[in-house]
PDB file of C-alpha atoms in Angstrom:
ATOM      1  CA  MET S   1     110.409 -44.689 193.888  1.00 57.00           C
ATOM      2  CA  THR S   2     111.465 -46.478 197.062  1.00 70.00           C
ATOM      3  CA  ARG S   3     110.934 -50.185 197.468  1.00 73.00           C
ATOM      4  CA  LYS S   4     108.179 -51.413 199.758  1.00 77.00           C
ATOM      5  CA  LYS S   5     109.483 -52.660 203.085  1.00 79.00           C
ATOM      6  CA  VAL S   6     109.279 -56.429 203.291  1.00 79.00           C
ATOM      7  CA  LYS S   7     107.375 -57.845 206.250  1.00 81.00           C
ATOM      8  CA  LEU S   8     109.585 -60.323 208.096  1.00 78.00           C
ATOM      9  CA  ALA S   9     107.090 -63.166 208.430  1.00 85.00           C
ATOM     10  CA  TYR S  10     106.737 -66.663 207.045  1.00 88.00           C
ATOM     11  CA  ILE S  11     105.449 -66.659 203.468  1.00 91.00           C
ATOM     12  CA  THR S  12     102.449 -68.971 203.368  1.00 91.00           C
ATOM     13  CA  ASN S  13     102.114 -69.033 199.571  1.00 92.00           C
ATOM     14  CA  ASP S  14     104.251 -71.918 198.214  1.00 92.00           C
ATOM     15  CA  SER S  15     105.140 -70.396 194.859  1.00 93.00           C
ATOM     16  CA  ALA S  16     105.951 -66.993 196.358  1.00 92.00           C
ATOM     17  CA  ARG S  17     108.050 -68.618 199.075  1.00 92.00           C
ATOM     18  CA  LYS S  18     110.026 -70.655 196.530  1.00 92.00           C
ATOM     19  CA  ALA S  19     110.654 -67.598 194.331  1.00 93.00           C
ATOM     20  CA  THR S  20     111.783 -65.581 197.349  1.00 93.00           C
ATOM     21  CA  PHE S  21     114.118 -68.378 198.436  1.00 93.00           C
ATOM     22  CA  LYS S  22     115.857 -68.550 195.064  1.00 92.00           C
ATOM     23  CA  LYS S  23     116.276 -64.805 194.856  1.00 93.00           C
ATOM     24  CA  ARG S  24     117.532 -64.435 198.437  1.00 93.00           C
ATOM     25  CA  LYS S  25     119.845 -67.429 198.164  1.00 92.00           C
ATOM     26  CA  LYS S  26     121.517 -65.971 195.109  1.00 92.00           C
ATOM     27  CA  GLY S  27     121.963 -62.639 196.850  1.00 94.00           C
ATOM     28  CA  LEU S  28     123.348 -64.278 200.020  1.00 93.00           C
ATOM     29  CA  LEU S  29     125.974 -66.275 198.137  1.00 92.00           C
ATOM     30  CA  LYS S  30     126.961 -63.158 196.228  1.00 93.00           C
ATOM     31  CA  LYS S  31     127.410 -61.208 199.463  1.00 94.00           C
ATOM     32  CA  VAL S  32     129.558 -63.956 201.003  1.00 92.00           C
ATOM     33  CA  SER S  33     131.763 -63.976 197.895  1.00 92.00           C
ATOM     34  CA  GLU S  34     132.119 -60.184 197.933  1.00 94.00           C
ATOM     35  CA  LEU S  35     132.924 -60.181 201.660  1.00 92.00           C
ATOM     36  CA  SER S  36     135.659 -62.755 201.187  1.00 92.00           C
ATOM     37  CA  THR S  37     137.159 -60.955 198.180  1.00 92.00           C
ATOM     38  CA  LEU S  38     136.994 -57.374 199.452  1.00 95.00           C
ATOM     39  CA  CYS S  39     138.122 -58.061 203.021  1.00 94.00           C
ATOM     40  CA  GLY S  40     140.387 -61.049 202.449  1.00 91.00           C
ATOM     41  CA  ILE S  41     138.675 -63.262 205.032  1.00 90.00           C
ATOM     42  CA  LYS S  42     137.945 -66.975 205.105  1.00 90.00           C
ATOM     43  CA  SER S  43     134.238 -67.658 204.727  1.00 91.00           C
ATOM     44  CA  CYS S  44     131.854 -70.282 203.474  1.00 91.00           C
ATOM     45  CA  ALA S  45     128.119 -70.835 203.091  1.00 92.00           C
ATOM     46  CA  ILE S  46     126.075 -74.054 203.242  1.00 91.00           C
ATOM     47  CA  ILE S  47     122.348 -73.864 202.500  1.00 92.00           C
ATOM     48  CA  TYR S  48     119.905 -76.758 202.852  1.00 90.00           C
ATOM     49  CA  SER S  49     116.439 -76.437 201.374  1.00 90.00           C
ATOM     50  CA  PRO S  50     113.458 -78.670 200.506  1.00 90.00           C
ATOM     51  CA  TYR S  51     113.713 -77.510 196.908  1.00 88.00           C
ATOM     52  CA  ASP S  52     117.122 -79.086 196.180  1.00 86.00           C
ATOM     53  CA  SER S  53     118.302 -82.635 196.760  1.00 87.00           C
ATOM     54  CA  GLN S  54     121.859 -81.455 197.484  1.00 87.00           C
ATOM     55  CA  PRO S  55     122.890 -78.523 199.701  1.00 87.00           C
ATOM     56  CA  GLU S  56     123.980 -75.307 198.049  1.00 87.00           C
ATOM     57  CA  VAL S  57     127.542 -74.387 199.010  1.00 88.00           C
ATOM     58  CA  TRP S  58     129.874 -71.543 198.271  1.00 87.00           C
ATOM     59  CA  ALA S  59     133.610 -72.011 197.862  1.00 84.00           C
ATOM     60  CA  SER S  60     135.307 -75.290 197.091  1.00 84.00           C
ATOM     61  CA  GLU S  61     134.973 -78.402 199.219  1.00 82.00           C
ATOM     62  CA  HIS S  62     138.528 -77.943 200.463  1.00 86.00           C
ATOM     63  CA  GLY S  63     137.802 -74.314 201.401  1.00 87.00           C
ATOM     64  CA  ILE S  64     134.671 -75.302 203.348  1.00 88.00           C
ATOM     65  CA  GLN S  65     136.514 -78.014 205.263  1.00 90.00           C
ATOM     66  CA  HIS S  66     139.294 -75.562 206.123  1.00 90.00           C
ATOM     67  CA  VAL S  67     136.863 -72.950 207.488  1.00 91.00           C
ATOM     68  CA  LEU S  68     134.879 -75.545 209.465  1.00 90.00           C
ATOM     69  CA  GLY S  69     138.137 -76.932 210.882  1.00 92.00           C
ATOM     70  CA  LEU S  70     139.148 -73.480 212.118  1.00 91.00           C
ATOM     71  CA  PHE S  71     135.754 -73.059 213.732  1.00 90.00           C
ATOM     72  CA  LYS S  72     135.804 -76.461 215.477  1.00 90.00           C
ATOM     73  CA  ASN S  73     139.310 -75.844 216.853  1.00 91.00           C
ATOM     74  CA  MET S  74     138.120 -72.718 218.693  1.00 90.00           C
ATOM     75  CA  PRO S  75     137.145 -72.966 222.376  1.00 90.00           C
ATOM     76  CA  GLU S  76     133.446 -73.583 222.927  1.00 85.00           C
ATOM     77  CA  MET S  77     132.953 -70.194 224.557  1.00 86.00           C
ATOM     78  CA  GLU S  78     134.511 -68.450 221.574  1.00 87.00           C
ATOM     79  CA  GLN S  79     132.333 -70.437 219.167  1.00 84.00           C
ATOM     80  CA  THR S  80     129.089 -69.270 220.748  1.00 82.00           C
ATOM     81  CA  LYS S  81     130.231 -65.750 221.676  1.00 83.00           C
ATOM     82  CA  LYS S  82     128.750 -64.088 218.578  1.00 82.00           C
ATOM     83  CA  MET S  83     126.462 -66.900 217.458  1.00 83.00           C
ATOM     84  CA  VAL S  84     122.819 -65.856 217.040  1.00 83.00           C
ATOM     85  CA  ASN S  85     119.584 -67.484 215.998  1.00 84.00           C
ATOM     86  CA  GLN S  86     116.339 -65.852 214.972  1.00 81.00           C
ATOM     87  CA  GLU S  87     115.187 -65.309 218.563  1.00 86.00           C
ATOM     88  CA  SER S  88     118.445 -63.849 219.857  1.00 86.00           C
ATOM     89  CA  PHE S  89     118.779 -61.647 216.780  1.00 86.00           C
ATOM     90  CA  LEU S  90     115.304 -60.195 217.361  1.00 87.00           C
ATOM     91  CA  ARG S  91     116.100 -59.665 221.033  1.00 90.00           C
ATOM     92  CA  GLN S  92     119.167 -57.642 220.070  1.00 90.00           C
ATOM     93  CA  ARG S  93     117.123 -55.558 217.649  1.00 90.00           C
ATOM     94  CA  ILE S  94     114.454 -54.905 220.298  1.00 94.00           C
ATOM     95  CA  ALA S  95     117.057 -53.899 222.899  1.00 94.00           C
ATOM     96  CA  LYS S  96     118.671 -51.491 220.446  1.00 94.00           C
ATOM     97  CA  ALA S  97     115.291 -49.990 219.548  1.00 94.00           C
ATOM     98  CA  ASN S  98     114.461 -49.510 223.237  1.00 96.00           C
ATOM     99  CA  GLU S  99     117.735 -47.647 223.796  1.00 95.00           C
ATOM    100  CA  GLN S 100     116.986 -45.373 220.848  1.00 95.00           C
ATOM    101  CA  LEU S 101     113.475 -44.770 222.208  1.00 96.00           C
ATOM    102  CA  LYS S 102     114.811 -43.781 225.640  1.00 95.00           C
ATOM    103  CA  LYS S 103     117.301 -41.388 224.087  1.00 95.00           C
ATOM    104  CA  GLN S 104     114.589 -39.790 221.945  1.00 96.00           C
ATOM    105  CA  GLN S 105     112.263 -39.446 224.936  1.00 94.00           C
ATOM    106  CA  LYS S 106     115.011 -37.736 226.928  1.00 92.00           C
ATOM    107  CA  ASP S 107     115.715 -35.336 224.048  1.00 93.00           C
ATOM    108  CA  ASN S 108     112.006 -34.535 223.757  1.00 94.00           C
ATOM    109  CA  ARG S 109     111.757 -33.968 227.500  1.00 91.00           C
ATOM    110  CA  GLU S 110     114.719 -31.582 227.452  1.00 91.00           C
ATOM    111  CA  LYS S 111     113.196 -29.613 224.577  1.00 92.00           C
ATOM    112  CA  GLU S 112     109.885 -29.474 226.445  1.00 91.00           C
ATOM    113  CA  MET S 113     111.494 -28.153 229.627  1.00 90.00           C
ATOM    114  CA  THR S 114     113.520 -25.633 227.598  1.00 91.00           C
ATOM    115  CA  GLU S 115     110.325 -24.202 226.149  1.00 90.00           C
ATOM    116  CA  VAL S 116     108.743 -24.103 229.609  1.00 90.00           C
ATOM    117  CA  MET S 117     111.817 -22.226 230.875  1.00 89.00           C
ATOM    118  CA  PHE S 118     111.465 -19.608 228.141  1.00 90.00           C
ATOM    119  CA  GLN S 119     107.756 -19.251 228.897  1.00 88.00           C
ATOM    120  CA  SER S 120     108.516 -18.673 232.581  1.00 86.00           C
ATOM    121  CA  LEU S 121     110.873 -15.812 231.633  1.00 85.00           C
ATOM    122  CA  THR S 122     107.901 -14.008 230.083  1.00 87.00           C
ATOM    123  CA  GLY S 123     105.947 -14.179 233.326  1.00 85.00           C
ATOM    124  CA  LYS S 124     103.901 -17.335 232.809  1.00 84.00           C
ATOM    125  CA  SER S 125     102.732 -19.128 235.931  1.00 85.00           C
ATOM    126  CA  LEU S 126     104.217 -22.446 237.069  1.00 83.00           C
ATOM    127  CA  HIS S 127     101.237 -23.522 239.169  1.00 84.00           C
ATOM    128  CA  ASN S 128     100.076 -26.313 236.848  1.00 85.00           C
ATOM    129  CA  LEU S 129     103.463 -28.073 236.761  1.00 87.00           C
ATOM    130  CA  THR S 130     103.924 -31.307 238.663  1.00 89.00           C
ATOM    131  CA  MET S 131     106.756 -32.011 241.093  1.00 91.00           C
ATOM    132  CA  MET S 132     108.584 -34.039 238.443  1.00 90.00           C
ATOM    133  CA  ASP S 133     108.210 -31.153 235.967  1.00 89.00           C
ATOM    134  CA  LEU S 134     109.638 -28.708 238.504  1.00 90.00           C
ATOM    135  CA  ASN S 135     112.562 -31.011 239.310  1.00 91.00           C
ATOM    136  CA  ASP S 136     113.407 -31.416 235.628  1.00 90.00           C
ATOM    137  CA  LEU S 137     113.044 -27.669 235.071  1.00 90.00           C
ATOM    138  CA  GLY S 138     115.340 -26.915 238.010  1.00 91.00           C
ATOM    139  CA  TRP S 139     117.966 -29.342 236.724  1.00 91.00           C
ATOM    140  CA  LEU S 140     117.848 -27.770 233.259  1.00 91.00           C
ATOM    141  CA  ILE S 141     118.185 -24.251 234.677  1.00 91.00           C
ATOM    142  CA  ASP S 142     121.193 -25.323 236.771  1.00 92.00           C
ATOM    143  CA  GLN S 143     122.879 -26.782 233.705  1.00 90.00           C
ATOM    144  CA  ASN S 144     122.322 -23.591 231.711  1.00 91.00           C
ATOM    145  CA  LEU S 145     123.659 -21.456 234.570  1.00 92.00           C
ATOM    146  CA  LYS S 146     126.779 -23.615 234.778  1.00 94.00           C
ATOM    147  CA  ASN S 147     127.342 -23.200 231.041  1.00 93.00           C
ATOM    148  CA  ILE S 148     126.870 -19.431 231.320  1.00 93.00           C
ATOM    149  CA  HIS S 149     129.318 -19.086 234.228  1.00 94.00           C
ATOM    150  CA  ARG S 150     131.856 -21.274 232.442  1.00 94.00           C
ATOM    151  CA  ARG S 151     131.595 -19.140 229.306  1.00 94.00           C
ATOM    152  CA  ILE S 152     131.909 -15.913 231.300  1.00 94.00           C
ATOM    153  CA  GLY S 153     135.045 -17.271 232.957  1.00 93.00           C
ATOM    154  CA  GLN S 154     136.548 -18.126 229.590  1.00 93.00           C
ATOM    155  CA  LEU S 155     135.813 -14.648 228.192  1.00 94.00           C
ATOM    156  CA  ASN S 156     137.262 -12.970 231.302  1.00 93.00           C
ATOM    157  CA  LYS S 157     140.482 -14.963 230.936  1.00 91.00           C
ATOM    158  CA  VAL S 158     140.759 -13.938 227.286  1.00 91.00           C
ATOM    159  CA  ALA S 159     140.162 -10.285 228.183  1.00 90.00           C
ATOM    160  CA  GLN S 160     142.788 -10.379 230.952  1.00 89.00           C
ATOM    161  CA  LYS S 161     145.367 -11.889 228.600  1.00 87.00           C
ATOM    162  CA  GLN S 162     144.653  -9.183 226.040  1.00 87.00           C
ATOM    163  CA  VAL S 163     145.019  -6.404 228.633  1.00 86.00           C
ATOM    164  CA  GLN S 164     148.238  -7.893 230.016  1.00 82.00           C
ATOM    165  CA  GLY S 165     149.679  -8.515 226.562  1.00 76.00           C
ATOM    166  CA  GLU S 166     149.268  -4.953 225.213  1.00 69.00           C
ATOM    167  CA  PRO S 167     151.913  -3.228 227.454  1.00 64.00           C
ATOM    168  CA  ALA S 168     154.402  -6.031 226.864  1.00 59.00           C
ATOM    169  CA  ALA S 169     153.961  -5.786 223.101  1.00 59.00           C
ATOM    170  CA  ALA S 170     154.397  -2.005 223.193  1.00 59.00           C
ATOM    171  CA  LYS S 171     157.604  -2.313 225.233  1.00 59.00           C
ATOM    172  CA  THR S 172     159.059  -4.943 222.915  1.00 58.00           C
ATOM    173  CA  GLU S 173     158.462  -2.842 219.835  1.00 57.00           C
ATOM    174  CA  GLY S 174     160.039   0.218 221.474  1.00 54.00           C
ATOM    175  CA  MET S 175     156.879   2.235 221.268  1.00 51.00           C
ATOM    176  CA  VAL S 176     156.258   5.147 223.607  1.00 47.00           C
ATOM    177  CA  GLN S 177     153.215   4.518 225.733  1.00 49.00           C
ATOM    178  CA  GLN S 178     150.626   7.208 225.216  1.00 50.00           C
ATOM    179  CA  PRO S 179     148.960   8.946 228.182  1.00 49.00           C
ATOM    180  CA  HIS S 180     146.125   6.919 229.543  1.00 49.00           C
ATOM    181  CA  ASP S 181     142.784   7.948 228.127  1.00 50.00           C
ATOM    182  CA  HIS S 182     140.158   7.842 230.832  1.00 48.00           C
ATOM    183  CA  HIS S 183     137.445   7.582 228.187  1.00 49.00           C
ATOM    184  CA  GLN S 184     139.007   4.469 226.613  1.00 50.00           C
ATOM    185  CA  LYS S 185     137.189   1.270 227.528  1.00 49.00           C
ATOM    186  CA  THR S 186     138.983  -1.948 228.275  1.00 50.00           C
ATOM    187  CA  PRO S 187     137.555  -5.267 227.034  1.00 49.00           C
ATOM    188  CA  GLY S 188     136.683  -6.307 230.599  1.00 50.00           C
ATOM    189  CA  PHE S 189     134.845  -3.018 231.179  1.00 49.00           C
ATOM    190  CA  GLU S 190     132.900  -3.387 227.931  1.00 53.00           C
ATOM    191  CA  MET S 191     131.975  -6.931 228.935  1.00 50.00           C
ATOM    192  CA  ASN S 192     130.681  -5.741 232.336  1.00 53.00           C
ATOM    193  CA  MET S 193     128.680  -2.944 230.722  1.00 54.00           C
ATOM    194  CA  ASP S 194     127.159  -5.387 228.251  1.00 57.00           C
ATOM    195  CA  THR S 195     126.183  -7.710 231.108  1.00 53.00           C
ATOM    196  CA  MET S 196     124.597  -4.824 233.029  1.00 54.00           C
ATOM    197  CA  GLN S 197     122.614  -3.774 229.963  1.00 58.00           C
ATOM    198  CA  ARG S 198     121.288  -7.309 229.488  1.00 54.00           C
ATOM    199  CA  GLN S 199     120.301  -7.507 233.139  1.00 52.00           C
ATOM    200  CA  GLN S 200     118.501  -4.149 232.920  1.00 56.00           C
ATOM    201  CA  TRP S 201     116.695  -5.325 229.781  1.00 52.00           C
ATOM    202  CA  PHE S 202     115.496  -8.428 231.618  1.00 50.00           C
ATOM    203  CA  VAL S 203     114.272  -6.351 234.602  1.00 49.00           C
ATOM    204  CA  ASP S 204     112.412  -3.961 232.257  1.00 58.00           C
ATOM    205  CA  MET S 205     110.806  -6.884 230.446  1.00 49.00           C
ATOM    206  CA  MET S 206     109.626  -8.494 233.707  1.00 48.00           C
ATOM    207  CA  ASN S 207     108.127  -5.138 234.822  1.00 53.00           C
ATOM    208  CA  LEU S 208     106.002  -4.804 231.695  1.00 52.00           C
ATOM    209  CA  PRO S 209     102.210  -5.050 232.153  1.00 51.00           C
ATOM    210  CA  GLN S 210     100.913  -8.607 231.953  1.00 45.00           C
ATOM    211  CA  GLU S 211      98.999  -7.978 228.708  1.00 45.00           C
ATOM    212  CA  ASN S 212     102.250  -6.963 226.941  1.00 45.00           C
ATOM    213  CA  ASN S 213     104.160 -10.102 227.881  1.00 43.00           C
ATOM    214  CA  MET S 214     104.885 -12.636 225.207  1.00 42.00           C
ATOM    215  CA  GLY S 215     103.663 -16.174 225.687  1.00 41.00           C
ATOM    216  CA  PHE S 216     101.952 -19.179 224.272  1.00 39.00           C
ATOM    217  CA  GLY S 217      98.455 -18.770 225.699  1.00 41.00           C
ATOM    218  CA  GLY S 218      96.964 -17.531 228.948  1.00 44.00           C
ATOM    219  CA  ASP S 219      98.616 -16.869 232.249  1.00 50.00           C
ATOM    220  CA  GLU S 220      99.041 -20.545 233.019  1.00 50.00           C
ATOM    221  CA  MET S 221     102.072 -22.422 231.760  1.00 50.00           C
ATOM    222  CA  MET S 222     101.298 -24.508 228.658  1.00 48.00           C
ATOM    223  CA  LEU S 223     103.371 -27.652 228.270  1.00 52.00           C
ATOM    224  CA  PRO S 224     104.549 -28.175 224.681  1.00 50.00           C
ATOM    225  CA  PHE S 225     103.842 -31.924 224.722  1.00 48.00           C
ATOM    226  CA  GLY S 226     100.788 -33.840 225.917  1.00 45.00           C
ATOM    227  CA  ASP S 227      97.968 -32.369 227.969  1.00 45.00           C
ATOM    228  CA  ASN S 228      98.254 -29.863 230.791  1.00 47.00           C
ATOM    229  CA  SER S 229      96.924 -32.106 233.529  1.00 45.00           C
ATOM    230  CA  HIS S 230      98.943 -32.825 236.643  1.00 43.00           C
ATOM    231  CA  ASN S 231      99.730 -36.302 235.387  1.00 44.00           C
ATOM    232  CA  ALA S 232     103.351 -36.472 234.255  1.00 42.00           C
ATOM    233  CA  LEU S 233     104.099 -37.358 230.650  1.00 42.00           C
ATOM    234  CA  TRP S 234     106.480 -40.079 231.793  1.00 42.00           C
ATOM    235  CA  SER S 235     106.464 -42.090 234.987  1.00 42.00           C
ATOM    236  CA  ASP S 236     110.133 -41.448 235.784  1.00 51.00           C
ATOM    237  CA  ALA S 237     112.113 -38.225 235.741  1.00 52.00           C
ATOM    238  CA  PHE S 238     114.635 -37.963 232.905  1.00 54.00           C
ATOM    239  CA  PHE S 239     117.093 -35.700 234.663  1.00 57.00           C
ATOM    240  CA  PRO S 240     118.964 -36.278 237.943  1.00 55.00           C
TER     241      PRO S 240
END
């Protein structure tokens, strides 16, 4: 069973606040000790509280003075470079959460436009898409086309190397080259035939009657997220 997440707010109950302080103080001092031992660093902890007449410290008095001396000898800019209080710490957490939110929104938008792209391939209409939707869809299609052309170029280079390498290997091994078989297919030829077959399949699919087309609803394009009004899901486009 997972522990309940603690709400980071001031504890108004006196007894509960005192019990939490003692438990957290013990854990903090333990963590400082472990950090110093495991990583071999100089550290200290000084805790003032209304529950104790004397401050709680970790490490010896000499060790604390040594660490504080090192800190005071640093330039003022270096001292405050990574220094945070409660407000600045929360600001950092909020900024990090906002960055994660933007990244997740962009990922969701890309998945949404990908599904719209697949729906359009089955003959669904694009009339209900906004200008921002069309711009994002066009950008996504361009990126996919670039990836396809890059992959085709890589496969063509591999096929050319294989075709050029076969005669050289046969000559090196002293093999007698057999008469050329006109029915034998080269890798490049097979690749072109495969591409032509896929293109013909796409043309046949687009020529099917409308009632046989696959889709996610009627003839109008259905956006995967949000409603299908002309109001954009986000105010700004996610893609260039």
